[in-house]
């Protein structure tokens, strides 16, 4: 523990290049953990986050009743929501919100295969840097590896979901009601892009929740390998 603490203090004072050299020289024979096990431990942690947290988002109300990721109206429509509620049309506003969140729930089912491929691609060097990184280092790695592909997968599903549940009709009704109120101006937001971005944010938020749990709570390390690997960063 003393050696690991000393390593951590030194690492904070070094440049990125020097940090990599120090990580490469980590005394594996004393810890009993090799490069392969570190990489596999990180893969297990990410797989656990995907299985436990992301899968929950695909269920009905996975977004809508989860305050961490619930999708609210885009900023330019916040006044629509408030105005409708002020004039007694709260149910219509709630219906519009639910449509957005249902679309995200539909889309997240497309994420798992992309995540699985990204997790498989973690290298030894990636794993060591992630392990000794911040509480969300693994999540940030996964974001960089998957965000562009997930956007391409999510966007058409969300568009289709809007069509399936009649979102165009719902939002047309909602915005037309708002636009008919005196002294308001017409609004026409790109809801597909907005919900796609919010769905991505929600996915990565929940993976980060699980990663932080594993890093900071020994009880969340549910396999021998997770316990051994993450003990290195305690």
CSV table of N, CA, C and O in Angstrom, one decimal, residues 103-226:
chain,number,residue,atom,x,y,z
A,103,UNK,N,-38.8,7.0,-26.7
A,103,UNK,CA,-37.9,6.9,-27.9
A,103,UNK,C,-36.5,6.5,-27.5
A,103,UNK,O,-35.9,5.7,-28.1
A,104,UNK,N,-36.0,7.1,-26.4
A,104,UNK,CA,-34.7,6.8,-25.9
A,104,UNK,C,-34.6,5.4,-25.4
A,104,UNK,O,-33.7,4.6,-25.7
A,105,UNK,N,-35.7,4.9,-24.7
A,105,UNK,CA,-35.7,3.6,-24.2
A,105,UNK,C,-35.7,2.6,-25.4
A,105,UNK,O,-35.0,1.5,-25.3
A,106,UNK,N,-36.4,2.9,-26.5
A,106,UNK,CA,-36.3,2.0,-27.7
A,106,UNK,C,-34.9,1.9,-28.3
A,106,UNK,O,-34.5,0.9,-28.7
A,107,UNK,N,-34.2,3.1,-28.3
A,107,UNK,CA,-33.0,3.1,-29.0
A,107,UNK,C,-31.8,2.4,-28.3
A,107,UNK,O,-30.9,1.9,-28.9
A,108,UNK,N,-31.8,2.4,-26.9
A,108,UNK,CA,-30.7,1.9,-26.2
A,108,UNK,C,-30.5,0.4,-26.4
A,108,UNK,O,-29.4,-0.1,-26.3
A,109,UNK,N,-31.5,-0.3,-26.8
A,109,UNK,CA,-31.3,-1.7,-27.2
A,109,UNK,C,-30.3,-1.9,-28.3
A,109,UNK,O,-29.7,-3.0,-28.4
A,110,UNK,N,-30.0,-0.9,-29.1
A,110,UNK,CA,-29.0,-1.0,-30.1
A,110,UNK,C,-27.6,-0.9,-29.6
A,110,UNK,O,-26.6,-1.1,-30.4
A,111,UNK,N,-27.4,-0.5,-28.3
A,111,UNK,CA,-26.1,-0.1,-27.8
A,111,UNK,C,-25.2,-1.4,-27.5
A,111,UNK,O,-24.0,-1.3,-27.7
A,112,UNK,N,-25.8,-2.4,-27.0
A,112,UNK,CA,-25.0,-3.5,-26.4
A,112,UNK,C,-24.0,-4.1,-27.4
A,112,UNK,O,-22.8,-4.3,-27.0
A,113,UNK,N,-24.3,-4.4,-28.6
A,113,UNK,CA,-23.3,-5.0,-29.5
A,113,UNK,C,-22.1,-4.1,-29.8
A,113,UNK,O,-21.0,-4.5,-29.9
A,114,UNK,N,-22.4,-2.8,-29.9
A,114,UNK,CA,-21.3,-1.8,-30.1
A,114,UNK,C,-20.4,-1.7,-28.9
A,114,UNK,O,-19.2,-1.7,-29.0
A,115,UNK,N,-21.0,-1.8,-27.7
A,115,UNK,CA,-20.3,-1.7,-26.4
A,115,UNK,C,-19.4,-3.0,-26.3
A,115,UNK,O,-18.2,-2.9,-25.9
A,116,UNK,N,-20.0,-4.1,-26.6
A,116,UNK,CA,-19.3,-5.4,-26.5
A,116,UNK,C,-18.0,-5.4,-27.4
A,116,UNK,O,-16.9,-5.8,-26.9
A,117,UNK,N,-18.1,-4.9,-28.6
A,117,UNK,CA,-16.9,-4.8,-29.5
A,117,UNK,C,-15.9,-3.9,-28.9
A,117,UNK,O,-14.7,-4.2,-29.0
A,118,UNK,N,-16.3,-2.8,-28.4
A,118,UNK,CA,-15.4,-1.8,-27.8
A,118,UNK,C,-14.7,-2.4,-26.6
A,118,UNK,O,-13.4,-2.2,-26.5
A,119,UNK,N,-15.4,-3.1,-25.8
A,119,UNK,CA,-14.8,-3.7,-24.6
A,119,UNK,C,-13.7,-4.7,-25.0
A,119,UNK,O,-12.7,-4.8,-24.4
A,120,UNK,N,-14.0,-5.5,-26.0
A,120,UNK,CA,-13.1,-6.5,-26.4
A,120,UNK,C,-11.8,-5.9,-26.9
A,120,UNK,O,-10.7,-6.5,-26.9
A,121,UNK,N,-11.9,-4.7,-27.4
A,121,UNK,CA,-10.7,-4.0,-28.0
A,121,UNK,C,-9.8,-3.3,-27.0
A,121,UNK,O,-8.8,-2.7,-27.4
A,122,UNK,N,-10.1,-3.4,-25.7
A,122,UNK,CA,-9.2,-2.8,-24.7
A,122,UNK,C,-7.8,-3.4,-24.7
A,122,UNK,O,-7.7,-4.7,-24.6
A,123,UNK,N,-6.8,-2.7,-24.9
A,123,UNK,CA,-5.4,-3.2,-24.9
A,123,UNK,C,-4.8,-3.2,-23.5
A,123,UNK,O,-5.4,-2.6,-22.6
A,124,UNK,N,-3.6,-3.8,-23.4
A,124,UNK,CA,-3.0,-3.8,-22.1
A,124,UNK,C,-2.7,-2.4,-21.6
A,124,UNK,O,-2.9,-2.0,-20.4
A,125,UNK,N,-2.1,-1.6,-22.5
A,125,UNK,CA,-1.8,-0.2,-22.1
A,125,UNK,C,-3.0,0.6,-21.8
A,125,UNK,O,-3.0,1.4,-20.8
A,126,UNK,N,-4.1,0.4,-22.6
A,126,UNK,CA,-5.4,1.1,-22.2
A,126,UNK,C,-5.8,0.7,-20.8
A,126,UNK,O,-6.2,1.6,-20.0
A,127,UNK,N,-5.7,-0.5,-20.5
A,127,UNK,CA,-6.2,-1.0,-19.2
A,127,UNK,C,-5.4,-0.5,-18.1
A,127,UNK,O,-6.0,0.0,-17.1
A,128,UNK,N,-4.1,-0.4,-18.2
A,128,UNK,CA,-3.3,0.1,-17.1
A,128,UNK,C,-3.6,1.6,-16.8
A,128,UNK,O,-3.8,2.1,-15.7
A,129,UNK,N,-3.7,2.4,-17.9
A,129,UNK,CA,-4.0,3.8,-17.8
A,129,UNK,C,-5.4,4.0,-17.2
A,129,UNK,O,-5.6,4.9,-16.4
A,130,UNK,N,-6.4,3.2,-17.7
A,130,UNK,CA,-7.8,3.3,-17.2
A,130,UNK,C,-7.8,3.0,-15.7
A,130,UNK,O,-8.4,3.7,-14.9
A,131,UNK,N,-7.2,1.9,-15.3
A,131,UNK,CA,-7.2,1.4,-13.9
A,131,UNK,C,-6.7,2.5,-13.0
A,131,UNK,O,-7.2,2.7,-11.9
A,132,UNK,N,-5.6,3.2,-13.3
A,132,UNK,CA,-5.0,4.2,-12.5
A,132,UNK,C,-5.6,5.6,-12.8
A,132,UNK,O,-5.0,6.6,-12.3
A,133,UNK,N,-6.6,5.7,-13.5
A,133,UNK,CA,-7.2,7.0,-13.9
A,133,UNK,C,-8.3,7.4,-12.9
A,133,UNK,O,-8.4,7.0,-11.8
A,134,UNK,N,-9.1,8.3,-13.4
A,134,UNK,CA,-10.2,8.9,-12.6
A,134,UNK,C,-11.3,7.9,-12.4
A,134,UNK,O,-11.3,6.8,-13.0
A,135,UNK,N,-12.3,8.3,-11.6
A,135,UNK,CA,-13.4,7.4,-11.3
A,135,UNK,C,-14.3,7.0,-12.5
A,135,UNK,O,-15.0,6.1,-12.5
A,136,UNK,N,-14.2,7.9,-13.6
A,136,UNK,CA,-14.9,7.6,-14.8
A,136,UNK,C,-14.0,7.3,-16.0
A,136,UNK,O,-14.4,7.5,-17.1
A,137,UNK,N,-12.7,6.9,-15.7
A,137,UNK,CA,-11.8,6.7,-16.8
A,137,UNK,C,-12.2,5.7,-17.8
A,137,UNK,O,-12.1,5.8,-19.0
A,138,UNK,N,-12.8,4.6,-17.3
A,138,UNK,CA,-13.3,3.5,-18.2
A,138,UNK,C,-14.4,4.0,-19.0
A,138,UNK,O,-14.6,3.7,-20.2
A,139,UNK,N,-15.3,4.8,-18.4
A,139,UNK,CA,-16.5,5.3,-19.1
A,139,UNK,C,-16.0,6.3,-20.2
A,139,UNK,O,-16.6,6.3,-21.3
A,140,UNK,N,-15.0,7.1,-19.9
A,140,UNK,CA,-14.5,8.0,-20.9
A,140,UNK,C,-13.9,7.3,-22.1
A,140,UNK,O,-14.1,7.7,-23.2
A,141,UNK,N,-13.2,6.2,-21.8
A,141,UNK,CA,-12.6,5.4,-22.8
A,141,UNK,C,-13.7,4.8,-23.7
A,141,UNK,O,-13.6,4.9,-24.9
A,142,UNK,N,-14.7,4.3,-23.1
A,142,UNK,CA,-15.8,3.7,-23.8
A,142,UNK,C,-16.6,4.7,-24.7
A,142,UNK,O,-17.0,4.5,-25.8
A,143,UNK,N,-16.7,5.9,-24.1
A,143,UNK,CA,-17.4,7.0,-24.9
A,143,UNK,C,-16.6,7.3,-26.1
A,143,UNK,O,-17.2,7.4,-27.2
A,144,UNK,N,-15.3,7.5,-26.0
A,144,UNK,CA,-14.5,7.8,-27.2
A,144,UNK,C,-14.5,6.7,-28.3
A,144,UNK,O,-14.4,7.0,-29.5
A,145,UNK,N,-14.7,5.4,-27.8
A,145,UNK,CA,-14.7,4.3,-28.7
A,145,UNK,C,-16.0,4.1,-29.4
A,145,UNK,O,-16.1,3.4,-30.4
A,146,UNK,N,-17.1,4.6,-28.8
A,146,UNK,CA,-18.5,4.2,-29.3
A,146,UNK,C,-19.4,5.3,-29.6
A,146,UNK,O,-20.4,5.0,-30.3
A,147,UNK,N,-19.1,6.5,-29.3
A,147,UNK,CA,-20.1,7.6,-29.4
A,147,UNK,C,-20.6,7.8,-30.8
A,147,UNK,O,-21.8,7.9,-31.1
A,148,UNK,N,-19.7,7.8,-31.8
A,148,UNK,CA,-20.1,8.1,-33.1
A,148,UNK,C,-20.9,7.0,-33.7
A,148,UNK,O,-22.0,7.2,-34.3
A,149,UNK,N,-20.5,5.7,-33.4
A,149,UNK,CA,-21.3,4.6,-33.9
A,149,UNK,C,-22.7,4.5,-33.2
A,149,UNK,O,-23.7,4.2,-33.9
A,150,UNK,N,-22.8,4.8,-31.9
A,150,UNK,CA,-24.0,4.8,-31.2
A,150,UNK,C,-25.0,5.9,-31.8
A,150,UNK,O,-26.2,5.6,-31.9
A,151,UNK,N,-24.5,7.0,-32.1
A,151,UNK,CA,-25.3,8.1,-32.6
A,151,UNK,C,-26.0,7.6,-33.9
A,151,UNK,O,-27.2,7.8,-34.1
A,152,UNK,N,-25.2,7.0,-34.8
A,152,UNK,CA,-25.7,6.5,-36.0
A,152,UNK,C,-26.8,5.4,-35.8
A,152,UNK,O,-27.7,5.3,-36.6
A,153,UNK,N,-26.6,4.6,-34.8
A,153,UNK,CA,-27.6,3.6,-34.5
A,153,UNK,C,-28.9,4.1,-33.8
A,153,UNK,O,-30.0,3.7,-34.1
A,154,UNK,N,-28.6,5.1,-32.9
A,154,UNK,CA,-29.8,5.6,-32.1
A,154,UNK,C,-30.7,6.5,-32.9
A,154,UNK,O,-31.9,6.4,-32.8
A,155,UNK,N,-30.1,7.3,-33.8
A,155,UNK,CA,-30.9,8.3,-34.5
A,155,UNK,C,-32.1,7.7,-35.3
A,155,UNK,O,-33.2,8.2,-35.1
A,156,UNK,N,-31.8,6.7,-36.1
A,156,UNK,CA,-33.0,6.2,-36.9
A,156,UNK,C,-34.0,5.5,-36.0
A,156,UNK,O,-35.2,5.5,-36.3
A,157,UNK,N,-33.5,4.9,-35.0
A,157,UNK,CA,-34.5,4.2,-34.1
A,157,UNK,C,-35.4,5.2,-33.4
A,157,UNK,O,-36.6,5.0,-33.2
A,158,UNK,N,-34.8,6.3,-32.9
A,158,UNK,CA,-35.6,7.3,-32.3
A,158,UNK,C,-36.6,8.0,-33.2
A,158,UNK,O,-37.7,8.2,-32.9
A,159,UNK,N,-36.1,8.2,-34.5
A,159,UNK,CA,-37.0,8.7,-35.5
A,159,UNK,C,-38.2,7.8,-35.7
A,159,UNK,O,-39.3,8.2,-35.8
A,160,UNK,N,-37.9,6.5,-35.8
A,160,UNK,CA,-38.9,5.5,-36.1
A,160,UNK,C,-39.8,5.4,-34.9
A,160,UNK,O,-41.1,5.3,-35.0
A,161,UNK,N,-39.3,5.5,-33.7
A,161,UNK,CA,-40.1,5.5,-32.4
A,161,UNK,C,-41.1,6.6,-32.4
A,161,UNK,O,-42.2,6.5,-32.0
A,162,UNK,N,-40.6,7.8,-32.8
A,162,UNK,CA,-41.5,9.0,-32.8
A,162,UNK,C,-42.7,8.7,-33.8
A,162,UNK,O,-43.8,9.0,-33.5
A,163,UNK,N,-42.3,8.1,-34.9
A,163,UNK,CA,-43.4,7.8,-35.9
A,163,UNK,C,-44.4,6.7,-35.3
A,163,UNK,O,-45.6,6.8,-35.5
A,164,UNK,N,-43.8,5.7,-34.7
A,164,UNK,CA,-44.6,4.6,-34.2
A,164,UNK,C,-45.6,5.1,-33.1
A,164,UNK,O,-46.8,4.6,-33.1
A,165,UNK,N,-45.2,5.9,-32.3
A,165,UNK,CA,-46.1,6.4,-31.2
A,165,UNK,C,-46.9,7.7,-31.5
A,165,UNK,O,-47.6,8.2,-30.7
A,166,UNK,N,-46.7,8.1,-32.7
A,166,UNK,CA,-47.4,9.3,-33.2
A,166,UNK,C,-46.8,10.6,-32.6
A,166,UNK,O,-47.6,11.5,-32.3
A,167,UNK,N,-45.5,10.6,-32.3
A,167,UNK,CA,-44.9,11.8,-31.7
A,167,UNK,C,-45.1,13.0,-32.5
A,167,UNK,O,-45.2,14.1,-32.0
A,168,UNK,N,-45.0,12.9,-33.8
A,168,UNK,CA,-45.2,14.0,-34.7
A,168,UNK,C,-46.6,14.7,-34.4
A,168,UNK,O,-46.7,15.9,-34.3
A,169,UNK,N,-47.6,13.8,-34.2
A,169,UNK,CA,-48.9,14.3,-33.9
A,169,UNK,C,-49.0,15.0,-32.5
A,169,UNK,O,-49.5,16.0,-32.3
A,170,UNK,N,-48.3,14.3,-31.6
A,170,UNK,CA,-48.3,14.8,-30.2
A,170,UNK,C,-47.7,16.1,-30.1
A,170,UNK,O,-48.2,17.1,-29.6
A,171,UNK,N,-46.5,16.2,-30.8
A,171,UNK,CA,-45.7,17.5,-30.7
A,171,UNK,C,-46.4,18.6,-31.5
A,171,UNK,O,-46.3,19.7,-31.2
A,172,UNK,N,-47.0,18.2,-32.6
A,172,UNK,CA,-47.7,19.2,-33.5
A,172,UNK,C,-48.8,19.8,-32.7
A,172,UNK,O,-49.0,21.0,-32.7
A,173,UNK,N,-49.5,18.9,-32.0
A,173,UNK,CA,-50.7,19.4,-31.1
A,173,UNK,C,-50.2,20.3,-30.0
A,173,UNK,O,-50.7,21.4,-29.8
A,174,UNK,N,-49.1,19.8,-29.4
A,174,UNK,CA,-48.5,20.6,-28.2
A,174,UNK,C,-48.0,21.9,-28.7
A,174,UNK,O,-48.4,23.0,-28.1
A,175,UNK,N,-47.2,22.0,-29.7
A,175,UNK,CA,-46.6,23.2,-30.2
A,175,UNK,C,-47.7,24.1,-30.8
A,175,UNK,O,-47.6,25.4,-30.6
A,176,UNK,N,-48.6,23.5,-31.5
A,176,UNK,CA,-49.7,24.4,-32.1
A,176,UNK,C,-50.5,25.0,-31.0
A,176,UNK,O,-50.9,26.2,-31.1
A,177,UNK,N,-50.8,24.3,-29.9
A,177,UNK,CA,-51.5,24.9,-28.7
A,177,UNK,C,-50.7,26.1,-28.2
A,177,UNK,O,-51.3,27.1,-27.9
A,178,UNK,N,-49.4,25.9,-28.1
A,178,UNK,CA,-48.6,26.9,-27.6
A,178,UNK,C,-48.5,28.1,-28.5
A,178,UNK,O,-48.7,29.3,-28.1
A,179,UNK,N,-48.4,27.8,-29.8
A,179,UNK,CA,-48.2,28.9,-30.8
A,179,UNK,C,-49.5,29.7,-30.9
A,179,UNK,O,-49.5,30.9,-31.4
A,180,UNK,N,-50.7,29.1,-30.5
A,180,UNK,CA,-51.9,29.8,-30.6
A,180,UNK,C,-52.1,30.8,-29.5
A,180,UNK,O,-53.1,31.6,-29.5
A,181,UNK,N,-51.3,30.7,-28.5
A,181,UNK,CA,-51.4,31.6,-27.3
A,181,UNK,C,-50.8,33.0,-27.8
A,181,UNK,O,-49.8,33.1,-28.4
A,182,UNK,N,-51.5,34.1,-27.5
A,182,UNK,CA,-51.1,35.4,-27.9
A,182,UNK,C,-49.7,35.7,-27.4
A,182,UNK,O,-49.3,35.3,-26.4
A,183,UNK,N,-48.9,36.4,-28.3
A,183,UNK,CA,-47.6,36.9,-28.0
A,183,UNK,C,-46.5,35.8,-28.0
A,183,UNK,O,-45.4,36.0,-27.4
A,184,UNK,N,-46.8,34.6,-28.5
A,184,UNK,CA,-45.8,33.6,-28.6
A,184,UNK,C,-45.3,33.5,-30.0
A,184,UNK,O,-46.0,34.0,-31.0
A,185,UNK,N,-44.2,32.9,-30.2
A,185,UNK,CA,-43.6,32.7,-31.6
A,185,UNK,C,-43.5,31.3,-31.9
A,185,UNK,O,-43.5,30.4,-31.1
A,186,UNK,N,-43.5,31.0,-33.2
A,186,UNK,CA,-43.5,29.6,-33.7
A,186,UNK,C,-42.1,28.9,-33.3
A,186,UNK,O,-41.1,29.5,-33.4
A,187,UNK,N,-42.2,27.6,-33.0
A,187,UNK,CA,-41.1,26.8,-32.6
A,187,UNK,C,-41.1,25.5,-33.4
A,187,UNK,O,-42.1,25.0,-33.7
A,188,UNK,N,-39.9,25.1,-33.8
A,188,UNK,CA,-39.8,23.8,-34.6
A,188,UNK,C,-38.5,23.1,-34.3
A,188,UNK,O,-37.6,23.1,-35.2
A,189,UNK,N,-38.3,22.6,-33.1
A,189,UNK,CA,-37.0,22.0,-32.7
A,189,UNK,C,-36.7,20.7,-33.4
A,189,UNK,O,-37.7,20.0,-33.8
A,190,UNK,N,-35.5,20.3,-33.6
A,190,UNK,CA,-35.1,19.0,-34.1
A,190,UNK,C,-35.1,18.0,-33.0
A,190,UNK,O,-34.0,17.8,-32.4
A,191,UNK,N,-36.2,17.4,-32.7
A,191,UNK,CA,-36.3,16.6,-31.5
A,191,UNK,C,-35.5,15.3,-31.7
A,191,UNK,O,-35.1,14.7,-30.7
A,192,UNK,N,-35.4,14.8,-32.9
A,192,UNK,CA,-34.7,13.5,-33.1
A,192,UNK,C,-33.2,13.7,-32.7
A,192,UNK,O,-32.7,12.8,-31.9
A,193,UNK,N,-32.6,14.7,-33.1
A,193,UNK,CA,-31.2,15.0,-32.7
A,193,UNK,C,-31.1,15.2,-31.2
A,193,UNK,O,-30.2,14.7,-30.6
A,194,UNK,N,-32.0,16.0,-30.7
A,194,UNK,CA,-31.9,16.3,-29.3
A,194,UNK,C,-32.1,15.0,-28.4
A,194,UNK,O,-31.3,14.8,-27.5
A,195,UNK,N,-33.0,14.2,-28.7
A,195,UNK,CA,-33.2,13.0,-27.9
A,195,UNK,C,-32.1,12.0,-28.1
A,195,UNK,O,-31.7,11.3,-27.2
A,196,UNK,N,-31.6,11.9,-29.3
A,196,UNK,CA,-30.4,11.1,-29.6
A,196,UNK,C,-29.2,11.4,-28.7
A,196,UNK,O,-28.6,10.6,-28.0
A,197,UNK,N,-28.9,12.7,-28.6
A,197,UNK,CA,-27.9,13.2,-27.8
A,197,UNK,C,-28.1,12.9,-26.3
A,197,UNK,O,-27.3,12.5,-25.5
A,198,UNK,N,-29.4,13.1,-25.9
A,198,UNK,CA,-29.7,12.9,-24.5
A,198,UNK,C,-29.7,11.4,-24.1
A,198,UNK,O,-29.3,11.0,-23.0
A,199,UNK,N,-30.1,10.6,-25.1
A,199,UNK,CA,-30.0,9.1,-24.9
A,199,UNK,C,-28.6,8.7,-24.7
A,199,UNK,O,-28.3,7.8,-23.8
A,200,UNK,N,-27.7,9.2,-25.5
A,200,UNK,CA,-26.2,8.9,-25.4
A,200,UNK,C,-25.7,9.3,-24.0
A,200,UNK,O,-25.0,8.6,-23.3
A,201,UNK,N,-26.1,10.5,-23.6
A,201,UNK,CA,-25.7,11.0,-22.3
A,201,UNK,C,-26.2,10.1,-21.2
A,201,UNK,O,-25.4,9.8,-20.2
A,202,UNK,N,-27.4,9.6,-21.3
A,202,UNK,CA,-28.0,8.7,-20.3
A,202,UNK,C,-27.2,7.4,-20.2
A,202,UNK,O,-27.0,6.9,-19.1
A,203,UNK,N,-26.9,6.9,-21.3
A,203,UNK,CA,-26.1,5.6,-21.4
A,203,UNK,C,-24.8,5.7,-20.6
A,203,UNK,O,-24.5,4.9,-19.8
A,204,UNK,N,-24.1,6.7,-21.0
A,204,UNK,CA,-22.7,6.9,-20.4
A,204,UNK,C,-22.8,7.3,-18.9
A,204,UNK,O,-22.0,6.9,-18.1
A,205,UNK,N,-23.9,8.0,-18.5
A,205,UNK,CA,-24.1,8.3,-17.1
A,205,UNK,C,-24.3,7.1,-16.3
A,205,UNK,O,-23.7,7.0,-15.2
A,206,UNK,N,-25.0,6.1,-16.8
A,206,UNK,CA,-25.3,4.9,-16.0
A,206,UNK,C,-24.1,4.0,-16.0
A,206,UNK,O,-23.8,3.3,-14.9
A,207,UNK,N,-23.3,4.0,-17.0
A,207,UNK,CA,-22.1,3.2,-17.0
A,207,UNK,C,-21.1,3.8,-16.0
A,207,UNK,O,-20.4,3.1,-15.2
A,208,UNK,N,-21.0,5.1,-15.9
A,208,UNK,CA,-20.2,5.8,-15.0
A,208,UNK,C,-20.6,5.5,-13.5
A,208,UNK,O,-19.8,5.4,-12.6
A,209,UNK,N,-21.9,5.4,-13.3
A,209,UNK,CA,-22.4,5.1,-12.0
A,209,UNK,C,-21.9,3.7,-11.5
A,209,UNK,O,-21.4,3.6,-10.4
A,210,UNK,N,-21.9,2.7,-12.4
A,210,UNK,CA,-21.4,1.4,-12.0
A,210,UNK,C,-19.9,1.4,-11.9
A,210,UNK,O,-19.4,0.8,-10.9
A,211,UNK,N,-19.2,2.1,-12.7
A,211,UNK,CA,-17.7,2.2,-12.6
A,211,UNK,C,-17.3,2.8,-11.3
A,211,UNK,O,-16.4,2.2,-10.6
A,212,UNK,N,-18.0,3.9,-10.9
A,212,UNK,CA,-17.6,4.5,-9.6
A,212,UNK,C,-17.9,3.5,-8.4
A,212,UNK,O,-17.2,3.5,-7.5
A,213,UNK,N,-19.0,2.8,-8.5
A,213,UNK,CA,-19.3,1.8,-7.5
A,213,UNK,C,-18.2,0.8,-7.3
A,213,UNK,O,-17.8,0.5,-6.2
A,214,UNK,N,-17.8,0.2,-8.5
A,214,UNK,CA,-16.7,-0.8,-8.4
A,214,UNK,C,-15.4,-0.2,-7.9
A,214,UNK,O,-14.7,-0.9,-7.1
A,215,UNK,N,-15.1,1.0,-8.3
A,215,UNK,CA,-13.8,1.6,-7.8
A,215,UNK,C,-13.9,1.9,-6.3
A,215,UNK,O,-12.8,1.8,-5.7
A,216,UNK,N,-15.0,2.3,-5.8
A,216,UNK,CA,-15.0,2.8,-4.5
A,216,UNK,C,-15.7,1.9,-3.4
A,216,UNK,O,-15.6,2.2,-2.2
A,217,UNK,N,-16.4,0.9,-3.9
A,217,UNK,CA,-17.0,-0.1,-2.9
A,217,UNK,C,-16.5,-1.5,-3.2
A,217,UNK,O,-16.9,-2.1,-4.3
A,218,UNK,N,-15.8,-2.1,-2.3
A,218,UNK,CA,-15.3,-3.4,-2.5
A,218,UNK,C,-16.4,-4.4,-2.6
A,218,UNK,O,-16.3,-5.4,-3.4
A,219,UNK,N,-17.6,-4.1,-2.0
A,219,UNK,CA,-18.7,-5.0,-2.1
A,219,UNK,C,-19.3,-5.1,-3.5
A,219,UNK,O,-20.0,-6.1,-3.9
A,220,UNK,N,-19.0,-4.1,-4.4
A,220,UNK,CA,-19.5,-4.1,-5.8
A,220,UNK,C,-18.6,-4.9,-6.7
A,220,UNK,O,-18.9,-5.1,-7.9
A,221,UNK,N,-17.4,-5.4,-6.2
A,221,UNK,CA,-16.5,-6.2,-7.0
A,221,UNK,C,-16.9,-7.7,-6.8
A,221,UNK,O,-16.5,-8.3,-5.9
A,222,UNK,N,-17.7,-8.1,-7.7
A,222,UNK,CA,-18.4,-9.4,-7.5
A,222,UNK,C,-17.7,-10.6,-8.0
A,222,UNK,O,-18.2,-11.7,-8.0
A,223,UNK,N,-16.5,-10.5,-8.5
A,223,UNK,CA,-15.7,-11.6,-8.9
A,223,UNK,C,-14.3,-11.5,-8.3
A,223,UNK,O,-13.8,-10.4,-7.9
A,224,UNK,N,-13.6,-12.6,-8.2
A,224,UNK,CA,-12.2,-12.6,-7.7
A,224,UNK,C,-11.3,-11.7,-8.5
A,224,UNK,O,-10.5,-11.0,-7.9
A,225,UNK,N,-11.5,-11.7,-9.8
A,225,UNK,CA,-10.6,-10.9,-10.7
A,225,UNK,C,-10.9,-9.4,-10.4
A,225,UNK,O,-9.9,-8.6,-10.3
A,226,UNK,N,-12.1,-9.0,-10.3
A,226,UNK,CA,-12.4,-7.6,-10.0
A,226,UNK,C,-11.8,-7.2,-8.7
A,226,UNK,O,-11.3,-6.1,-8.6
